[in-house]
XYZ file of C-alpha atoms in Angstrom:
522
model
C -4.060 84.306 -10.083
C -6.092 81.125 -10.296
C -3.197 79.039 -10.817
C -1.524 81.126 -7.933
C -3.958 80.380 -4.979
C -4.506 76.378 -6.426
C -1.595 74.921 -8.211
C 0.065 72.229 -7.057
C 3.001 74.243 -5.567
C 0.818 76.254 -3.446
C -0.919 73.596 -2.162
C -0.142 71.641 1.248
C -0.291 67.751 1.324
C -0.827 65.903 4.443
C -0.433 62.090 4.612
C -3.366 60.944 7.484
C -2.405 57.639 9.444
C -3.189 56.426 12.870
C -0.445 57.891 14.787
C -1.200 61.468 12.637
C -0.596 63.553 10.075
C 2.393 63.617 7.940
C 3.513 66.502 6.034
C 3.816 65.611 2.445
C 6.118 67.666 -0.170
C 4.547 69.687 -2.427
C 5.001 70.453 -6.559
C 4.331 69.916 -9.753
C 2.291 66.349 -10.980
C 2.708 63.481 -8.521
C 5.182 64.656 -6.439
C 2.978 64.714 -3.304
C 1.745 60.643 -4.077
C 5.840 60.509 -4.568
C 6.398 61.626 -1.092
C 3.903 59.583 0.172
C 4.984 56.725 -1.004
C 8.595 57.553 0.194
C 7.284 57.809 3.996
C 4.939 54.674 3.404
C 7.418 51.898 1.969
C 10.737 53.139 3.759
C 12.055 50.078 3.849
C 11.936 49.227 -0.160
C 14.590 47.403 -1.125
C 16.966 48.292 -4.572
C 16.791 45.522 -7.016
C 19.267 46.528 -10.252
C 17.223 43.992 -12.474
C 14.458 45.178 -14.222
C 13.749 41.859 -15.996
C 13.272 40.509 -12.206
C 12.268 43.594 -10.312
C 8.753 43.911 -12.005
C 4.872 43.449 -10.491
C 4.435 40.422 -13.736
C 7.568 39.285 -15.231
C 7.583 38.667 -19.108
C 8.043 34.984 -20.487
C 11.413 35.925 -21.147
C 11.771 36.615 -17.998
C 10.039 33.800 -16.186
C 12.365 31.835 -17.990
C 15.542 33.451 -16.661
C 14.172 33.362 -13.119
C 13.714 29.678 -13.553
C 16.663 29.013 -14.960
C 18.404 31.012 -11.659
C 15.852 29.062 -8.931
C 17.375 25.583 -10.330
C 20.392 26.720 -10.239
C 19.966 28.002 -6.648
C 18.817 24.505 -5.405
C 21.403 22.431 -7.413
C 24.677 23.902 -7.014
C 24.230 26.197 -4.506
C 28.363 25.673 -3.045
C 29.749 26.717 -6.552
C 30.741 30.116 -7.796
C 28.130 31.910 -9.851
C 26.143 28.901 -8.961
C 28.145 27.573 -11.996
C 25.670 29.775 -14.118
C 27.918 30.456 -17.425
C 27.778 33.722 -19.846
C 26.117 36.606 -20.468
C 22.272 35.498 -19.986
C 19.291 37.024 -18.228
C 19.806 35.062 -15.660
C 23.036 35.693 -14.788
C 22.612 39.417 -14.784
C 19.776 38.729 -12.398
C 22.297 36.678 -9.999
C 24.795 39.423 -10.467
C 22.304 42.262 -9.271
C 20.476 40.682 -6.607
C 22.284 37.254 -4.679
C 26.128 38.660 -5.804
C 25.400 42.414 -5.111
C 23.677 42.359 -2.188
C 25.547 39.552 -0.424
C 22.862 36.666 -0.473
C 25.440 34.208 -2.039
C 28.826 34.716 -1.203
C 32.172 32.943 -0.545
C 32.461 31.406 2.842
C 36.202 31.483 3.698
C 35.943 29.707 7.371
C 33.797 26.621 5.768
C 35.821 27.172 1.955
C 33.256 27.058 -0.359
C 30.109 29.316 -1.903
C 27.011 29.516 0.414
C 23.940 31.221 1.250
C 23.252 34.007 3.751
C 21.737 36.800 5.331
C 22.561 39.917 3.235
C 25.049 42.324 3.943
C 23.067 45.440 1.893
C 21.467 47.621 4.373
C 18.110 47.917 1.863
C 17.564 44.004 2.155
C 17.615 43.847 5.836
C 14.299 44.742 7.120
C 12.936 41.818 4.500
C 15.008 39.900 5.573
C 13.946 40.436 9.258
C 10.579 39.724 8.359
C 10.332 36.522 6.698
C 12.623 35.307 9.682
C 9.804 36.508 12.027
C 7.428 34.847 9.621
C 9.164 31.647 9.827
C 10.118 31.896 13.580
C 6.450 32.331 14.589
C 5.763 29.446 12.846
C 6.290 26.957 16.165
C 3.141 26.300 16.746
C 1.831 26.338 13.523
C 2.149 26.403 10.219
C 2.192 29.590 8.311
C 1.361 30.025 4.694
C 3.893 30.853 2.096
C 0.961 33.191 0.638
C 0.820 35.275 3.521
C 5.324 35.559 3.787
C 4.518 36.893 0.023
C 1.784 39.304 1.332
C 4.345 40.754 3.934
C 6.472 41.143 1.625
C 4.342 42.894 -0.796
C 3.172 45.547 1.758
C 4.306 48.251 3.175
C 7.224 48.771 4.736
C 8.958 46.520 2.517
C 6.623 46.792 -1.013
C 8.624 44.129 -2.870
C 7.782 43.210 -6.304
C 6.635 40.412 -6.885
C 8.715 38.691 -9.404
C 11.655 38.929 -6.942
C 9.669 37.894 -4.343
C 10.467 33.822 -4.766
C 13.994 34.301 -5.579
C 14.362 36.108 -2.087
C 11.933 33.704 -0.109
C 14.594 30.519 -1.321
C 17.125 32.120 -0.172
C 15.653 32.471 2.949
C 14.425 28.336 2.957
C 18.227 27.371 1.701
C 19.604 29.363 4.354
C 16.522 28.362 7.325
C 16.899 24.352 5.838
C 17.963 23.773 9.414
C 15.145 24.497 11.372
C 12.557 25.347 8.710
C 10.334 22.010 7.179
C 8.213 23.328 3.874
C 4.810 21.217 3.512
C 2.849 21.116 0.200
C -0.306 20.542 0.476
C -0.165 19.396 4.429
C 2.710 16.788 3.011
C 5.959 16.965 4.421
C 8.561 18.544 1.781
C 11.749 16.506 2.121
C 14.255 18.095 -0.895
C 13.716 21.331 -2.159
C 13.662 20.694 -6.179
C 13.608 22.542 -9.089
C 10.012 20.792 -9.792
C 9.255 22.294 -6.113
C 10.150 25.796 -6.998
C 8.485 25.988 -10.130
C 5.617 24.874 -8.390
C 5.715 27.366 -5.206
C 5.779 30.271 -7.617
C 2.712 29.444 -9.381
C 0.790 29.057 -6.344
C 2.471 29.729 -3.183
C -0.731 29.370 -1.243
C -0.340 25.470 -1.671
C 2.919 25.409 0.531
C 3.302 26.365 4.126
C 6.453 26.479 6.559
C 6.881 25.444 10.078
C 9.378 26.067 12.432
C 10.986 23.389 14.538
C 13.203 24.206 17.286
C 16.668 22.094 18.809
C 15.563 18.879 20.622
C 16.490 18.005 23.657
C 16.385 15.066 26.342
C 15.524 11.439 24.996
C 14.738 12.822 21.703
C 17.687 14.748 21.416
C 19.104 10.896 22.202
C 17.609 9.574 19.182
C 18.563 12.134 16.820
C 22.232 11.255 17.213
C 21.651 7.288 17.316
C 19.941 7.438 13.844
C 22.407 10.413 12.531
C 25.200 7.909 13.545
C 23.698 4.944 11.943
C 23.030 6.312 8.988
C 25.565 8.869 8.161
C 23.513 12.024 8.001
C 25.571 15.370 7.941
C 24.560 18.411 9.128
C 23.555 19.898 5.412
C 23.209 17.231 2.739
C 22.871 18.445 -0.824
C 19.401 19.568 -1.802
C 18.062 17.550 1.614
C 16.698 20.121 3.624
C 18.070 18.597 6.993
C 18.404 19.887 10.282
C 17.618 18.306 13.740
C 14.995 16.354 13.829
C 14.760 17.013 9.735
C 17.752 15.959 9.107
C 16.803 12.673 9.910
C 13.114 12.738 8.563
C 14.468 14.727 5.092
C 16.867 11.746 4.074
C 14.503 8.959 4.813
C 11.527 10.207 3.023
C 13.542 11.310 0.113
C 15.213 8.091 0.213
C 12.060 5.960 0.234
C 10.741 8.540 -2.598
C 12.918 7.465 -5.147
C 11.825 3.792 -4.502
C 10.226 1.935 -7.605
C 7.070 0.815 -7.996
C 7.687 -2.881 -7.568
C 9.390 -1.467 -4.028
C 6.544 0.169 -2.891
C 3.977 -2.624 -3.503
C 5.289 -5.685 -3.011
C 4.350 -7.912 -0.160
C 7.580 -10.317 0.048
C 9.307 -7.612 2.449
C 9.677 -8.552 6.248
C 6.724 -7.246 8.453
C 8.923 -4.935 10.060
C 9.934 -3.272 6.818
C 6.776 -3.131 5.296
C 5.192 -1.069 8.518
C 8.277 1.596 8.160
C 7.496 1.851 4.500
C 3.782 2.667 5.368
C 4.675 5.224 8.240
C 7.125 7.017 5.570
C 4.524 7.330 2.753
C 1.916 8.581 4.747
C 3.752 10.829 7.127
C 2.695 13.805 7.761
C 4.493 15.686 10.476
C 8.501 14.971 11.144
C 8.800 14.795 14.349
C 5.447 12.443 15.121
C 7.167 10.137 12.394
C 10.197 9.976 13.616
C 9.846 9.686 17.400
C 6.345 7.728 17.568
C 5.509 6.086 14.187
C 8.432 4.800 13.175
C 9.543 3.178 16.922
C 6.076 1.967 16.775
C 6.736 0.256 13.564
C 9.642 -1.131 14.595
C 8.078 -2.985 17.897
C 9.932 0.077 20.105
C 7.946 2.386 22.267
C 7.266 5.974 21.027
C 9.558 8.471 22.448
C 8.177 11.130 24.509
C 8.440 14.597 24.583
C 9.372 15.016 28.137
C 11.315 11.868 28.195
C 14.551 12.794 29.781
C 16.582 9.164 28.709
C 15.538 6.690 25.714
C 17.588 3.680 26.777
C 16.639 1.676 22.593
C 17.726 4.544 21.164
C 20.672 2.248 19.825
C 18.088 -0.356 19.474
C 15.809 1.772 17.449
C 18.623 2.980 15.088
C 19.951 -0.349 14.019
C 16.643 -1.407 13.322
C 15.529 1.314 11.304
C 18.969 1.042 9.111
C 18.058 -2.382 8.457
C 14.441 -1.947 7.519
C 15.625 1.128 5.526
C 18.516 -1.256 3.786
C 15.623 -3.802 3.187
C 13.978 -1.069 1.146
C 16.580 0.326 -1.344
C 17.953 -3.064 -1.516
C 14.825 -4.591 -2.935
C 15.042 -3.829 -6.588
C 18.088 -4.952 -7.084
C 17.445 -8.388 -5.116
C 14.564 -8.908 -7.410
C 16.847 -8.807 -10.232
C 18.678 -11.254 -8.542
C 16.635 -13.570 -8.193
C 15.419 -12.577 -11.825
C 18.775 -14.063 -12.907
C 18.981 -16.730 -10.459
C 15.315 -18.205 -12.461
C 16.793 -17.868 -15.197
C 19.780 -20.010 -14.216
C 17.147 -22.871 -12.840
C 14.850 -22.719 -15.656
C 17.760 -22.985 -18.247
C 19.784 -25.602 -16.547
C 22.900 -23.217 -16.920
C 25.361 -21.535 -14.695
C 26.169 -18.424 -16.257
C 24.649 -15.683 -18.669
C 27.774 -16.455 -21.298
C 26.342 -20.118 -21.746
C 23.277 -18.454 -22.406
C 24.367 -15.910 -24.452
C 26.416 -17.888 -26.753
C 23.407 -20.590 -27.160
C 21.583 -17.673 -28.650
C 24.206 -16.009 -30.715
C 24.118 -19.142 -32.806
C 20.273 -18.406 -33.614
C 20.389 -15.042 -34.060
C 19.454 -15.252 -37.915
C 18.150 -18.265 -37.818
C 14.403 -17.294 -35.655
C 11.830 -15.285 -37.876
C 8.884 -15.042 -34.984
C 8.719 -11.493 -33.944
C 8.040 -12.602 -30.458
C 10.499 -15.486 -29.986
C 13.201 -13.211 -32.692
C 12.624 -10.713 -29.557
C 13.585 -13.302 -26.586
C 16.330 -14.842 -28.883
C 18.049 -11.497 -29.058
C 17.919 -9.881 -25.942
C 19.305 -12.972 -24.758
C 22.398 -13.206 -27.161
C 22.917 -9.531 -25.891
C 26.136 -8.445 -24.896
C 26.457 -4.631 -25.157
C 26.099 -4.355 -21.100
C 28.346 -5.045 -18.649
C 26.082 -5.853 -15.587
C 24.384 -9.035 -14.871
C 21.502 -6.849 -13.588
C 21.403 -4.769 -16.824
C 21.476 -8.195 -18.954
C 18.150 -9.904 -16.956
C 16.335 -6.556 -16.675
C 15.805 -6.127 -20.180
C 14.915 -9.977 -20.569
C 12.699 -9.329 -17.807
C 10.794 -6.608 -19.799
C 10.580 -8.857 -22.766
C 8.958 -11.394 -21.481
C 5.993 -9.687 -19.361
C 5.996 -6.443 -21.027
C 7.021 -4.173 -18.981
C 10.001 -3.327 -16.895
C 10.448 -5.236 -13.214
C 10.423 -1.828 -11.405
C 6.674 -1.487 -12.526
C 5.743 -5.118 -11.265
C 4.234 -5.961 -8.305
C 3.417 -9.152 -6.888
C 1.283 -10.864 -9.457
C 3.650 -9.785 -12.907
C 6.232 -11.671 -10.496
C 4.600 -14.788 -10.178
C 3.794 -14.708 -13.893
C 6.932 -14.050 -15.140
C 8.059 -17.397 -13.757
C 5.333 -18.848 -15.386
C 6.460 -17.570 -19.040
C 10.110 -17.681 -18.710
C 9.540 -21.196 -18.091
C 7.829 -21.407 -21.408
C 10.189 -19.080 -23.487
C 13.295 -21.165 -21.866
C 11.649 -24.101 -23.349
C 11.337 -22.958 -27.080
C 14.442 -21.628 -26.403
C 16.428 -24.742 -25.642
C 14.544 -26.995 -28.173
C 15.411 -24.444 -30.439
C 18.909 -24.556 -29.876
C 18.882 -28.546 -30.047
C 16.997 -28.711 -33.583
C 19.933 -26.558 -34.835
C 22.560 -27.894 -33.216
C 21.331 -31.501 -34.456
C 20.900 -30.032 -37.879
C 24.171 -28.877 -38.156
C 25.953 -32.294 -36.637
C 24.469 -33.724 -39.601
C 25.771 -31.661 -42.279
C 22.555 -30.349 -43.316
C 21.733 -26.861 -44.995
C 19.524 -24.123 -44.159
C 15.836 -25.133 -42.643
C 12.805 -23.685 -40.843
C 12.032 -24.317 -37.761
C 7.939 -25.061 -37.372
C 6.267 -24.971 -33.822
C 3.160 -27.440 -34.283
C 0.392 -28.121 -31.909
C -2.759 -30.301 -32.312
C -5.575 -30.604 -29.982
C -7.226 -33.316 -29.175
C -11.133 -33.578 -28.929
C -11.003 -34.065 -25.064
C -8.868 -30.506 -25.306
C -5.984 -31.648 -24.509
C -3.129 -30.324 -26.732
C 0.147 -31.943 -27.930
C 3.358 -29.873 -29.277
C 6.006 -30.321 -31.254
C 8.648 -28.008 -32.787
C 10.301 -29.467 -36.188
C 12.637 -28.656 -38.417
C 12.206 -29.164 -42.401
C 15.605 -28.537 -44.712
C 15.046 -26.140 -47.484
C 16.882 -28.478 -50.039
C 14.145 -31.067 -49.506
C 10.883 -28.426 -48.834
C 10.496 -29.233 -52.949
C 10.453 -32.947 -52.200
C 7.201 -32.402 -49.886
C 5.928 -30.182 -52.024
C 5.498 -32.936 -54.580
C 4.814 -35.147 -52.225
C 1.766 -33.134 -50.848
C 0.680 -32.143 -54.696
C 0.067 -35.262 -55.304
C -1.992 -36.722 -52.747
C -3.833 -33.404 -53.067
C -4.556 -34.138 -56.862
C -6.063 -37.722 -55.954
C -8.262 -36.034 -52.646
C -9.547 -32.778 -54.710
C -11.800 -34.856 -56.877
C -13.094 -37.051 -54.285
C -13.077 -34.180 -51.256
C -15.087 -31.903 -53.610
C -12.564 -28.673 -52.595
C -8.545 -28.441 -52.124
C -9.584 -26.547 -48.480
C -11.228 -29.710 -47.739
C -8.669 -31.939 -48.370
C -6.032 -30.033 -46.748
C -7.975 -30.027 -43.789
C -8.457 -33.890 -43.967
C -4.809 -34.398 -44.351
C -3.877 -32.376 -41.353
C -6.102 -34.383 -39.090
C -4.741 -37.540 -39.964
C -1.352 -36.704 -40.321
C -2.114 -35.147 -36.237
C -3.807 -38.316 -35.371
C -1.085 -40.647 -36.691
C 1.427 -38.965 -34.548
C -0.046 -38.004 -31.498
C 1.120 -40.051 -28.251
C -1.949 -42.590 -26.366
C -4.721 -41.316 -25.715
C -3.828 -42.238 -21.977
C -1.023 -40.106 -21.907
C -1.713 -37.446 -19.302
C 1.483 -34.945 -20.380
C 0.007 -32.240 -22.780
C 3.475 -30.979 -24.012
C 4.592 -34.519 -25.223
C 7.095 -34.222 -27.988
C 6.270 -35.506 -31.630
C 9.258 -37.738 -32.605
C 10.120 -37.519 -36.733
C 12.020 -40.148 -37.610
C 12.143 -39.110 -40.787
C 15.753 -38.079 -42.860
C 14.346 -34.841 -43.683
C 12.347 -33.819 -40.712
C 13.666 -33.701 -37.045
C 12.295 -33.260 -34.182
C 14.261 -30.499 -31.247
């Protein structure tokens, strides 16, 4: 009787919101909660991946998921988004972008694409992250709080789908939608972006930005024109007024280090490089900072005409040319020092010079400059004086800036001139027949500081000759010097004395002439 009068089944639920009461179903266990539920998240949608459908995904899963986001971004146009086998991740793509139409073939444009879905149980998401992103006009609106829509009711997605769907929705809003992380200006989505956004989707937010029209609308097509900007472009997320703004700041993104720092660009140039680096809102950088840059007046909103919209383009394409140019022109003129320092007029001079020494140089550090010289596994000039480059200061030209510039003159100056007196001590040793020698860099200072040096060559069939030679003076000093160190040390210094230049030379590089059979100077 108890269980009668208050069992489950003879009880009667009643869901309580604003608008009322809702009857509830009644029966055994959780039915009632069930029903609830049912009446509460209506619009739920059916995801036929449990690996992705889940509140925390496993690692294994994460993995997957990442695996599908980069493959989203990257090759979005291709079937399957190229994605190849059996893997978690393609059974993810199969049961939520093929299934429910978010990627599909577009016949009128012939290739794979994003779009809105054509399953009924993905619509009213869908609906509201396109209200989230269209109320974004006016300001920004926080990725966390699309994910908290999304989460509630009527919707009640999980939340390991939850970034899958919401790139769908960028890819397919990349023409009106900008992304900023951390208040900075998103240009490409990336697969470094993604992985990102789903750890901590509070860092990003989304704005919308509508058609422009007038005098801006003027200089959208001017710089589109100039500088060959489509209406999608790859992973660019371009539209309008970002379609412009996208492919400059991505462009000036990938600049190097020795790009972004150096001083030796024109004014003009340097200004736009500034305005891109620390822009912060599109459209303020593209119709008032960068005109401003330029020497052009801003373009206003109102503005009906902007008669230097031409102007303004042309200008911008040749500051912007300046920029991705500039690493490559260093290299040029990288070569071209090397050309002036050496005396020759082409890198195969060079090259063969050093071939010839390639066994010949034990020092590590001269070995290394020998080598890289006498290289000729690449093809490109560029290549060739890059790696010398590196050699010499340390570290690769695209990490220079101003100061490793004017220094590398400095010691390619000095390497070029071991260099070519090494070349001439060999080249004069073989002329005369002789065997194998060792070349010996020598340098003695004088008490004023000044030093004096000389690089010699001694044959190794007469090394035994000087050996006696310097045996026996040593026997007659020892006795009378007290210690061989001393006496060593006394015949260095007067052997240095006897053949350093006048004391009122002023050159401190002066060249020791041997005159010797046995011992030649380069």
């Amino acid at each position: 009787m108890i269980m009668a009068a208050y069992g489950t089944g003879s009880c009667q639920w009643e869901l309580l919101t604003p608008s009322g009461g809702m009857d509830l179903r009644g029966g055994r266990g959780s039915a009632a909660i069930s029903s609830a539920c049912d009446l509460v998240y209506n619009s739920t949608p059916s995801v036929g991946n449990e690996i992705l459908n889940r509140t925390a995904v496993t690692s294994q899963g994460a993995k997957a998921r990442r695996i599908l986001l980069e493959a989203m971004i990257e090759r979005d146009d291709a079937e399957q988004l190229g994605l190849d086998g059996y893997g978690p991740e393609v059974a993810m793509y199969r049961a939520f972008l093929a299934r429910t139409g978010l990627h599909a073939f577009d016949r009128r444009k012939s290739h794979w694409t994003f779009r809105r879905p054509t399953d009924e149980n993905l619509q009213e998401a869908w609906d509201l992250v396109e209200h989230e992103f269209d109320r974004a006009t006016r300001q920004r609106v926080n990725l966390r709080d699309i994910y908290a829509t999304l989460l509630s009711p009527p919707v009640g997605m999980k939340r390991g789908v939850i970034p899958v769907f919401v790139t769908v929705a960028l890819l397919v809003r990349s023409d009106d939608i900008a992304v900023y992380e951390h208040g900075t200006f998103v240009p490409m989505l990336t697969p470094e972006f993604s992985e990102r956004m789903v750890r901590n989707p509070g860092h990003f937010e989304v704005k919308h930005f509508a058609n422009t029209t007038g005098a801006r609308l003027q200089v959208v097509q001017a710089v589109s024109e100039r500088m060959g900007v489509r209406s999608r472009l790859g992973r660019v997320r371009v539209a309008n007024v970002l379609a412009v703004v996208g492919q400059l700041v991505a462009r000036v993104r990938r600049l190097d280090t020795f790009t972004r720092r150096t001083e030796s660009l024109d004014a003009a140039t340097t200004r736009v490089r500034e305005a891109l680096f620390t822009a912060v809102e599109p459209d303020e950088l593209l119709f008032q900072s960068l005109p401003e840059a330029l020497g052009l007046p801003a373009v206003p909103v109102s503005a009906t005409e902007y008669p230097a919209s031409h102007t303004y383009a042309s200008r911008l394409l040749t500051a912007m040319d300046e920029l991705t140019g500039c690493a490559d022109g260093l290299l040029d003129q990288l070569f071209q020092d090397l050309m002036d320092v050496s005396g020759e007029t082409s890198r195969q001079s060079i090259s063969g010079f050093a071939r010839s020494l390639e066994d010949e140089v034990l020092d590590p550090t001269v070995r290394a400059f020998v080598l890289t010289l006498a290289n000729d596994t690449v093809d490109a000039d560029a290549d060739w004086i890059c790696t010398i480059a590196t050699v010499v200061a340390g570290k690769a030209p695209s990490e220079w800036n101003d100061g490793d510039r004017a220094h590398f003159r400095h010691l390619l100056a000095r390497r070029v001139d071991s260099f070519l007196r090494l070349v001439a001590l060999h080249t004069d040793q073989r002329a005369d027949g002789g065997g194998p020698f060792k070349p010996f860099r020598v340098t003695v200072t004088r008490p004023d500081g000044r030093e004096h040096v000389a690089l010699v060559g001694v044959d190794d069939e007469d090394q035994h000759l000087v050996s006696d030679v310097l045996d026996t003076a040593l026997d007659e000093l020892v006795p009378t010097m007290g210690s061989q160190k001393r006496a060593i040390s006394a015949l260095i210094a007067m052997i240095g004395d006897r053949v350093l230049p006048d004391e009122n030379a002023d050159d401190d590089t002066t060249e020791v002439q041997f005159t010797t059979k046995t011992v030649r100077n380069a």
